[in-house]
Short mmCIF file of C-alpha atoms and ligand atoms in Angstrom, two decimals:
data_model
loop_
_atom_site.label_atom_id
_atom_site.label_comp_id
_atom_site.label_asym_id
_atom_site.label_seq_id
_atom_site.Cartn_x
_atom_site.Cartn_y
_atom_site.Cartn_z
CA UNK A 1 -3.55 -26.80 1.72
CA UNK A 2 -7.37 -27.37 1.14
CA UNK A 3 -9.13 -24.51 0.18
CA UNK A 4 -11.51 -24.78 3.35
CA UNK A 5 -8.87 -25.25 5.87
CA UNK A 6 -7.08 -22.25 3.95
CA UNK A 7 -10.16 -19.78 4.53
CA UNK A 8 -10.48 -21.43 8.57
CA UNK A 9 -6.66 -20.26 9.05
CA UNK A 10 -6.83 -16.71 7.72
CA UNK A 11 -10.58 -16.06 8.74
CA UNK A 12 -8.55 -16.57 12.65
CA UNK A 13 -5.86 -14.37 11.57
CA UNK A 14 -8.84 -12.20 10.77
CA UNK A 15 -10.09 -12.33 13.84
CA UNK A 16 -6.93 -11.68 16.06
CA UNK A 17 -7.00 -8.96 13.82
CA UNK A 18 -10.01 -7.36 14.91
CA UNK A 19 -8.99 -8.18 18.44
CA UNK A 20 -5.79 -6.22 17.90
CA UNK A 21 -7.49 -3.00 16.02
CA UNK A 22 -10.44 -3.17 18.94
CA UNK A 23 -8.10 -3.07 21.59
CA UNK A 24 -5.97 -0.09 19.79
CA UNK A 25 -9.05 1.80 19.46
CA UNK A 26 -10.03 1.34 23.00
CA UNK A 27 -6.68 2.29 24.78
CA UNK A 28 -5.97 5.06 22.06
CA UNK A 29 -8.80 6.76 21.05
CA UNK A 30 -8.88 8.71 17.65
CA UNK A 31 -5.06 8.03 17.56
CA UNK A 32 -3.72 6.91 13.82
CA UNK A 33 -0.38 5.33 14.73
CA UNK A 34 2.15 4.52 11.78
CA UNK A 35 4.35 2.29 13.24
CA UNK A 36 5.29 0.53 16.60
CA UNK A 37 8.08 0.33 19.08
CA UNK A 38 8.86 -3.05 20.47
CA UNK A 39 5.15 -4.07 19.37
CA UNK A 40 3.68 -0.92 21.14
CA UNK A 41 1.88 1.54 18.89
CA UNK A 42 2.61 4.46 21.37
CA UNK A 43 5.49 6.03 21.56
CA UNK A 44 7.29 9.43 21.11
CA UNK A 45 8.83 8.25 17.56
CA UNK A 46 8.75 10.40 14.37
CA UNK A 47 6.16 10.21 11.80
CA UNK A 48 8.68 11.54 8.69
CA UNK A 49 5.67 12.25 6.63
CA UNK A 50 1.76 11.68 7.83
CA UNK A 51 0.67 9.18 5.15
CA UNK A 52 -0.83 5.98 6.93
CA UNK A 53 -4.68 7.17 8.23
CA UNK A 54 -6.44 4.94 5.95
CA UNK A 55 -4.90 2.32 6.99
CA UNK A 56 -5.93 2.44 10.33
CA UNK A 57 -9.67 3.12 9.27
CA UNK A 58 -9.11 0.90 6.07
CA UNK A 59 -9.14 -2.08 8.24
CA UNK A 60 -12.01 -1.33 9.79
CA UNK A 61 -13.74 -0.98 6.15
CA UNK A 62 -12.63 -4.44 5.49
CA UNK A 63 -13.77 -5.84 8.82
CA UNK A 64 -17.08 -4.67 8.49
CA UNK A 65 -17.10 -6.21 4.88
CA UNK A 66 -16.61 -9.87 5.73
CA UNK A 67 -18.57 -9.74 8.66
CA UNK A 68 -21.42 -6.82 7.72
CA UNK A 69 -20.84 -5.46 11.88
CA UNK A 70 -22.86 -2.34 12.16
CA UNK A 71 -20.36 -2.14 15.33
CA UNK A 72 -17.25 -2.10 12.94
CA UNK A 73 -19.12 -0.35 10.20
CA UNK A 74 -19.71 2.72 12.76
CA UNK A 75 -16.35 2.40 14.04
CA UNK A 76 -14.90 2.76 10.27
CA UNK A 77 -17.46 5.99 9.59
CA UNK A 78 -15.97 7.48 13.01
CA UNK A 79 -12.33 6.63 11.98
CA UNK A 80 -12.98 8.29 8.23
CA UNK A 81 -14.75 11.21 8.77
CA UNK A 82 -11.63 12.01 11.06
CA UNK A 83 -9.78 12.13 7.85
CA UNK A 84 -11.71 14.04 5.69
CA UNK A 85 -10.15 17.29 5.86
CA UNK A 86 -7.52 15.53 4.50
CA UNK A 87 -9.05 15.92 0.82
CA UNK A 88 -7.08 19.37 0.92
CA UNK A 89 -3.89 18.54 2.30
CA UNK A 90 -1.56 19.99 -0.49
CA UNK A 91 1.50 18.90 1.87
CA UNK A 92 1.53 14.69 1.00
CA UNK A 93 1.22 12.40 -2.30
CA UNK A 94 -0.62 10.01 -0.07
CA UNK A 95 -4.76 10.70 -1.32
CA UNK A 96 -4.88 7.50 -2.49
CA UNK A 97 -4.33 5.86 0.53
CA UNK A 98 -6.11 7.52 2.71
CA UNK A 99 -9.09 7.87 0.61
CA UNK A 100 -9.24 4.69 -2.09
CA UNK A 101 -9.35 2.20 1.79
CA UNK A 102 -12.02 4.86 3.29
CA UNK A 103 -14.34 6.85 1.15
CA UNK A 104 -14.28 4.76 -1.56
CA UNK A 105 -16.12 1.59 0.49
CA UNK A 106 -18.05 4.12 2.33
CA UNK A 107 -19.83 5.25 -0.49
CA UNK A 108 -19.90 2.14 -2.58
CA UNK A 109 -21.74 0.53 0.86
CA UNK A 110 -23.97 3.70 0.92
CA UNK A 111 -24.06 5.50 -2.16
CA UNK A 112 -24.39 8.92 -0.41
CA UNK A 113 -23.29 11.93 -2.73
CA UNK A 114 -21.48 13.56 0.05
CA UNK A 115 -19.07 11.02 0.14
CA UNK A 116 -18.36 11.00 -3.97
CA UNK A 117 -17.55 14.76 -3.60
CA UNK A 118 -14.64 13.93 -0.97
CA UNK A 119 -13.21 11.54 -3.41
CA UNK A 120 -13.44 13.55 -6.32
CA UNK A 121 -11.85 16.81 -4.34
CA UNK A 122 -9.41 14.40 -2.84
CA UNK A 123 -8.26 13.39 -6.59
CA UNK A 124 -8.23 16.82 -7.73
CA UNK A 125 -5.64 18.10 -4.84
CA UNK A 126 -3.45 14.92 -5.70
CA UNK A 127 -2.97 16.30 -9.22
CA UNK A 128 -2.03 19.63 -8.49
CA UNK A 129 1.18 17.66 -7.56
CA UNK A 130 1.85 17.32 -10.95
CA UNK A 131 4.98 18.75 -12.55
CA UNK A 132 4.45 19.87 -16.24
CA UNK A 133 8.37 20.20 -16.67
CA UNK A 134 8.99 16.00 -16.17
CA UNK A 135 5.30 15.27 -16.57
CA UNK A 136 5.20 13.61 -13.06
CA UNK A 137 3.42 14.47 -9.31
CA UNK A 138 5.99 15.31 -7.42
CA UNK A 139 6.92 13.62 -3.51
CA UNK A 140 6.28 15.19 -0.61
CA UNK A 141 9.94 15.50 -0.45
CA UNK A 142 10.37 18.40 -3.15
CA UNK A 143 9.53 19.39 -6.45
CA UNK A 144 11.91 17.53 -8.41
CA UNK A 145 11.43 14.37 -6.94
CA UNK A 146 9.36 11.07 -7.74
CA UNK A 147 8.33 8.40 -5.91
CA UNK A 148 7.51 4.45 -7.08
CA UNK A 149 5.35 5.00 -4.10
CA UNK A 150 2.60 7.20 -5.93
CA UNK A 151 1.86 4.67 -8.12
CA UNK A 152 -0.58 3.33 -4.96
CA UNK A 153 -1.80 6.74 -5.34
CA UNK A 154 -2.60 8.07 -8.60
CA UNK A 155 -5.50 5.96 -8.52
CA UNK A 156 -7.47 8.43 -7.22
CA UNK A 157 -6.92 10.58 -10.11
CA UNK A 158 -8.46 8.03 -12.54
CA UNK A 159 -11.04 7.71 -10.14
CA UNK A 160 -11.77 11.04 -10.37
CA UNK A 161 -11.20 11.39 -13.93
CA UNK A 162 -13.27 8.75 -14.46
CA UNK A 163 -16.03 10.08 -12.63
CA UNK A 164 -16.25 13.41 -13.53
CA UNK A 165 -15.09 12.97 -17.85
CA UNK A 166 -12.32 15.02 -16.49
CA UNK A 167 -9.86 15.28 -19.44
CA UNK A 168 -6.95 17.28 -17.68
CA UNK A 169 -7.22 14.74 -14.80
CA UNK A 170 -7.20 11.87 -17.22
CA UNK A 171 -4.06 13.28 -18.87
CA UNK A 172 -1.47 13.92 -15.57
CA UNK A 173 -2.37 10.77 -14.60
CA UNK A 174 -1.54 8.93 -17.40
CA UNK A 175 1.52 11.08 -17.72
CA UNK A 176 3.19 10.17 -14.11
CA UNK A 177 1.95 6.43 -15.11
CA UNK A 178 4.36 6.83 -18.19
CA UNK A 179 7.15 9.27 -16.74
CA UNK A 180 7.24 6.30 -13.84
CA UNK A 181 7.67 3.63 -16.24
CA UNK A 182 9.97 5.33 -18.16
CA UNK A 183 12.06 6.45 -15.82
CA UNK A 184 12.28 4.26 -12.44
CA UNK A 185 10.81 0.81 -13.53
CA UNK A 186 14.25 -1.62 -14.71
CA UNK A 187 13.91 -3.59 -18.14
CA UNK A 188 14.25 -6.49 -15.51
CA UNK A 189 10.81 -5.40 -13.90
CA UNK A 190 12.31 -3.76 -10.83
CA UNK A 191 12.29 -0.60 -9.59
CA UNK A 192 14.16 2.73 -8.05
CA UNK A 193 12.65 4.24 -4.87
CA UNK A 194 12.53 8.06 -6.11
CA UNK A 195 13.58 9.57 -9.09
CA UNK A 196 15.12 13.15 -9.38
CA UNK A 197 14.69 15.32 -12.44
CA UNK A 198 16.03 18.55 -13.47
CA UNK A 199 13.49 21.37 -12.30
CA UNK A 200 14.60 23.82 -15.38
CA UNK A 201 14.39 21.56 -18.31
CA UNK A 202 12.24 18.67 -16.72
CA UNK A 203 15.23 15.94 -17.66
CA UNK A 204 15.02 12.64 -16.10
CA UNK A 205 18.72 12.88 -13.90
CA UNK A 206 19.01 9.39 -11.31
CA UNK A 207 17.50 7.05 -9.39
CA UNK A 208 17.92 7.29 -5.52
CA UNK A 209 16.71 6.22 -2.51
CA UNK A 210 15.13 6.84 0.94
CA UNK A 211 14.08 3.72 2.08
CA UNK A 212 16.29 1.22 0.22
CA UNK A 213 19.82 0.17 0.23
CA UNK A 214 20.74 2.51 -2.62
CA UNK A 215 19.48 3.91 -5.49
CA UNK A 216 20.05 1.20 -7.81
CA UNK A 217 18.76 -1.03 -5.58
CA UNK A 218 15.73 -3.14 -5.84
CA UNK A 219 13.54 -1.74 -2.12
CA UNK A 220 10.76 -4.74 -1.74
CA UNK A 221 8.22 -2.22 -0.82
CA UNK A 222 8.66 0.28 -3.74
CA UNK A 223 8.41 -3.03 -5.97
CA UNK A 224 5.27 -4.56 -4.18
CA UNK A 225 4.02 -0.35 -4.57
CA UNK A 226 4.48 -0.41 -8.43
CA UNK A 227 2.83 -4.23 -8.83
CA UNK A 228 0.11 -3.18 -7.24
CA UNK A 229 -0.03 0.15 -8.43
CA UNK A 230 -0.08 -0.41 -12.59
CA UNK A 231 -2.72 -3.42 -11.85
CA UNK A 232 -4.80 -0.48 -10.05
CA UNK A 233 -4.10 1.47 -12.87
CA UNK A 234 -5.17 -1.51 -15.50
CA UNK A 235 -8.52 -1.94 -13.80
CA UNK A 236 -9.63 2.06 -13.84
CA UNK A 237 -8.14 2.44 -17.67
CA UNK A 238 -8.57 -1.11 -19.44
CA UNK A 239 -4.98 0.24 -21.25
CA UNK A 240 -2.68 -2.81 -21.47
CA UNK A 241 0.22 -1.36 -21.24
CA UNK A 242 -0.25 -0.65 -17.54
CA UNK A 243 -1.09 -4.26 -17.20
CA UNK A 244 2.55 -4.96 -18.93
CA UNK A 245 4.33 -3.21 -16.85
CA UNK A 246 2.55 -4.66 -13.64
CA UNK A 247 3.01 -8.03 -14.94
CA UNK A 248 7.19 -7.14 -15.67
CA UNK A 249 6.97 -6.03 -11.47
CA UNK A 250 5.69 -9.51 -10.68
CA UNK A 251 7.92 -11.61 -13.04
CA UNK A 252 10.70 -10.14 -10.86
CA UNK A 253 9.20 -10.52 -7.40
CA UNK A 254 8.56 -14.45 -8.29
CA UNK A 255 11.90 -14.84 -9.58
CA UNK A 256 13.55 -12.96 -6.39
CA UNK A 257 12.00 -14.33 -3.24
CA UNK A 258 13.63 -16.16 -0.52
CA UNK A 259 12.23 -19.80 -0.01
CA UNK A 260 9.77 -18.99 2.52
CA UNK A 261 8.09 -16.21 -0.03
CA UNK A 262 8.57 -13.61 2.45
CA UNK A 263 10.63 -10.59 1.32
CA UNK A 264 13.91 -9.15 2.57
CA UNK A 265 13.69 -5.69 2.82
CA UNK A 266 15.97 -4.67 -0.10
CA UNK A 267 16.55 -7.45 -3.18
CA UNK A 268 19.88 -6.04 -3.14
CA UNK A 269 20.80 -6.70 0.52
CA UNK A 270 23.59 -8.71 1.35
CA UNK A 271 22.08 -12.10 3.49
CA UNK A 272 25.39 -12.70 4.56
CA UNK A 273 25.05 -9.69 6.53
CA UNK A 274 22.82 -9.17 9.79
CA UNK A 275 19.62 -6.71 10.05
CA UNK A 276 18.84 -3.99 9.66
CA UNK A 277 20.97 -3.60 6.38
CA UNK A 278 21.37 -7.27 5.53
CA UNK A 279 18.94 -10.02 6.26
CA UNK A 280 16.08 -8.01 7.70
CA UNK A 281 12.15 -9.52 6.36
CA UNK A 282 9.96 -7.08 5.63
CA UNK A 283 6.68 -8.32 6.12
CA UNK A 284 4.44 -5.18 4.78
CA UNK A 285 6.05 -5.63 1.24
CA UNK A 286 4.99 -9.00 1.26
CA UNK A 287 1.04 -8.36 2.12
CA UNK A 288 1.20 -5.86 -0.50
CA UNK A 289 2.53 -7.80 -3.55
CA UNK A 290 0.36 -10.49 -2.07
CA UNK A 291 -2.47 -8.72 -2.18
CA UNK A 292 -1.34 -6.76 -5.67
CA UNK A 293 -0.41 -10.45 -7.05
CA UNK A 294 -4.34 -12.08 -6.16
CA UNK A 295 -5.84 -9.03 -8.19
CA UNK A 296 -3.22 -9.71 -11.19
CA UNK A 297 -4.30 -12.81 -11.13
CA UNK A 298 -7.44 -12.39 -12.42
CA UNK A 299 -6.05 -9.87 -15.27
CA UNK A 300 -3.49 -11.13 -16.93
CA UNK A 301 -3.95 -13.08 -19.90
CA UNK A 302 -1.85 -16.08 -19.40
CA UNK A 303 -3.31 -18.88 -17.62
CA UNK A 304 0.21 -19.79 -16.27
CA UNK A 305 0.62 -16.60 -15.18
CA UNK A 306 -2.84 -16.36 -13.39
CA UNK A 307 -2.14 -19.81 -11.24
CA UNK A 308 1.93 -18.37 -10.47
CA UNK A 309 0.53 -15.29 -9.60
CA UNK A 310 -2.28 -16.34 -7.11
CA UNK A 311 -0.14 -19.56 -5.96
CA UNK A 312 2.86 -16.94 -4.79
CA UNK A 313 -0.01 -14.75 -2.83
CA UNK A 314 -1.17 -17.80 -1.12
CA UNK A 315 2.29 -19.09 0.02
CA UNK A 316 3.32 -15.63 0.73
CA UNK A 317 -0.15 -15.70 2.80
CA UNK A 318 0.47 -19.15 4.45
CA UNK A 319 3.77 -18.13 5.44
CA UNK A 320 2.30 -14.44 6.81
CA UNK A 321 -0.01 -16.66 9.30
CA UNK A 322 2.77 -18.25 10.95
CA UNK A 323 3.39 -17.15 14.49
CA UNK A 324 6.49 -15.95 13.23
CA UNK A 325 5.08 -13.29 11.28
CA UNK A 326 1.35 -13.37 12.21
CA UNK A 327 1.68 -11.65 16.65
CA UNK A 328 -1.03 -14.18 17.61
CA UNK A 329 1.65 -16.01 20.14
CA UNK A 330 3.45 -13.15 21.25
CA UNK A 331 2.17 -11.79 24.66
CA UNK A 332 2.23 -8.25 24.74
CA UNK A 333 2.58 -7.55 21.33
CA UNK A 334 0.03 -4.78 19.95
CA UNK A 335 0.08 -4.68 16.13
CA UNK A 336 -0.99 -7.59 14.25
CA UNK A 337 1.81 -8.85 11.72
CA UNK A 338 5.72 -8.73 12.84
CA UNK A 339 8.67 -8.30 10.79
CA UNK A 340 7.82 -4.77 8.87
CA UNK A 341 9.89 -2.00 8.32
CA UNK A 342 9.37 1.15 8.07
CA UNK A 343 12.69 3.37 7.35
CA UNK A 344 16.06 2.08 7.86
CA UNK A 345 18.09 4.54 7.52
CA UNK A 346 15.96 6.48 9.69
CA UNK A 347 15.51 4.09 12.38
CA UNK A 348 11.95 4.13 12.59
CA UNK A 349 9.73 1.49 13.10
CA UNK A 350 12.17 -1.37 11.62
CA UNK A 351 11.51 -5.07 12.29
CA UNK A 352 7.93 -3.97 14.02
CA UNK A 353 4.55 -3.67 13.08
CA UNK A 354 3.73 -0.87 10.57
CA UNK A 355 0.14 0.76 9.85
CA UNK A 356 0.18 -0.66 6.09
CA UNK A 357 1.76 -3.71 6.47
CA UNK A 358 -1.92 -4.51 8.84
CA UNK A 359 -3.86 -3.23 6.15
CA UNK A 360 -2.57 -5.22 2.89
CA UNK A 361 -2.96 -8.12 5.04
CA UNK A 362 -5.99 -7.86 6.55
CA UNK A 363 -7.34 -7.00 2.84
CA UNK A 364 -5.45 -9.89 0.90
CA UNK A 365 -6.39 -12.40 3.90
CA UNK A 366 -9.90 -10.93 3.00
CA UNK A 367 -10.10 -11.41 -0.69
CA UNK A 368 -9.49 -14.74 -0.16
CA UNK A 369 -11.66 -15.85 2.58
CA UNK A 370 -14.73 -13.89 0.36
CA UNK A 371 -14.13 -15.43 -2.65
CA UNK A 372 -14.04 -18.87 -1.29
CA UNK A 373 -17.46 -18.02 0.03
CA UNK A 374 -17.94 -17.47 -3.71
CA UNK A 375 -18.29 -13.35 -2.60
CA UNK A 376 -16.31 -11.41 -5.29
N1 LIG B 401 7.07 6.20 1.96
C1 LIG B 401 6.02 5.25 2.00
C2 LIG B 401 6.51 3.93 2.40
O1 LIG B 401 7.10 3.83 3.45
O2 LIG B 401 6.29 2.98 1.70
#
């Protein structure tokens, strides 16, 4: 596909996307949904753990990017400043998220001090997670348990680290970036969901799982987390071992995906089977890596891996603004992108639209439409 009638199909998938946030917001005030129920975003359903608010508001941040609304930019200031309490909340490993997509464009767009000193508290309460038996931040779950999932987080830390010369910040971070790697990324560059270690002498015991198929399995999302995650972690550090192991994530997703470039939910599932446990897409994982895959891109020091890398994200993309993924032809449908999954084993929110699954989209659709207009 040509370049320009690339950017013309995801700036409209772009633009049914602010449709579908505007009407959200309209209909549901100050409501920060996770994930829907037969395409509806409310519903009685259980949140497990309250991790996807900067998502919500994220999107907003991005809209107002590529379009500089002062309408969208207010409506993203509203939507944060509803979150910033959250810089104390001792009870998730989720500060990265709900910061990094908020805060972080907030004040780079404004460079008020106010907003700095959220980020920098919110990255000190993320490493009082950490564990100094195991050298890890610990889940929401419980203390002796680790999550590929963090990696998206620990960002913050750096960030903070970064910021303030931070030394004690600088070192739990790189320690759960190593205890990770070590631990619950595969020689064959994929990865466990959780890992659970031994609380009295900090010993690495197994791999299991929440949201996979088992704990040996490969989950998509906890892969397309750590791809994305170790690149974040490249670009705050300059350390090139992050970038390795990021680069050992994506070797595997390229080698794994179906055809179309969209993800099952687990690597490990069996397609003979039907959903939810056997051929069931997942459509967030894919608008991660995709999005984790156009910023590797740019890092990595192989030019073949630079055009597989972005080449994948743009297929996975193209494929994402189908009307089978991208809602845009289904009537009644309230989220933008189908085919997520939330929790299987739970029940919750699977084959349906999910809060991140929006946001990694609407931000990788964004990178690229930008940088064709030769912005970033
Ligand atoms: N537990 C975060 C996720 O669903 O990826």
């Amino acid at each position: 596909m040509a370049s320009s009638q690339r950017s013309a199909r995801y700036t409209a998938a772009l633009e049914f996307g602010e449709q579908q946030v505007a009407r959200l917001i309209e209909h549901h005030p100050d409501f920060f949904p996770i994930y829907t129920v037969q395409g509806r975003w409310h519903h009685g359903g259980e949140l497990w753990t309250d991790w996807t608010g900067g998502f919500l508001a994220g999107m907003m941040w991005q809209f107002q990017r590529r379009t500089g609304s002062s309408v969208w930019q207010a409506r993203a200031e509203h939507y944060s400043r509803l979150l910033e309490h959250r810089q104390h909340d001792r009870n998730v490993h989720d500060l990265g998220f709900i910061f990094l997509n908020t805060y972080l464009p907030w004040y780079q767009l404004t460079g008020d001090q106010r907003l700095h000193d959220v980020l920098i508290q919110a990255g000190r309460t993320l490493a009082m997670r950490f564990m100094e038996k195991g050298q890890y931040l610990r889940s929401f779950v419980a203390p002796e348990s680790l999550f590929i999932d963090i990696m998206m987080n620990v960002p913050i830390i750096y960030y903070a680290a970064n910021e303030t010369g931070d030394a004690e910040l600088r070192r739990k971070a790189d320690a759960h970036c190593q205890t990770t790697r070590d631990t619950i990324v595969r020689a064959n560059g994929s990865t466990a969901h959780e890992g659970i270690f031994d609380l009295e002498t900090g010993k690495f015991l197994k791999e299991t799982t929440h949201q996979g198929l088992r704990g040996d399995s490969a989950w998509a999302r906890g892969l397309a987390w750590s791809l994305y995650g170790y690149s974040k972690v490249y670009a705050l550090t300059g350390d090139e071992q992050w970038l390795a192991v990021s680069e050992r994530n994506a070797d595997y997703w390229l080698a794994h995906l179906p055809a179309d470039k969209v993800p099952y939910w687990d690597f490990d599932a069996d397609l003979t089977q039907p959903p939810p446990l056997g051929a069931q897409k997942e459509s967030s994982a894919g608008a991660i890596a995709a999005s984790g895959l156009l910023d590797l891109a740019q890092q990595t020091k192989s030019p073949q891996k630079a055009a597989d890398y972005r080449q994948t994200a743009l297929e996975m993309l193209d494929a994402l603004t189908t009307p089978e993924y991208l809602a845009n032809e289904t009537p009644g449908w309230e989220g933008i992108l189908k085919h997520g999954v939330y929790h299987t084993t739970k029940n919750l929110g699977v084959d349906e639209s999910v809060m991140w699954g929006e946001f990694f989209f609407v931000e990788a659709l964004t990178k690229v439409v930008l940088a064709d207009r030769g912005q970033q």
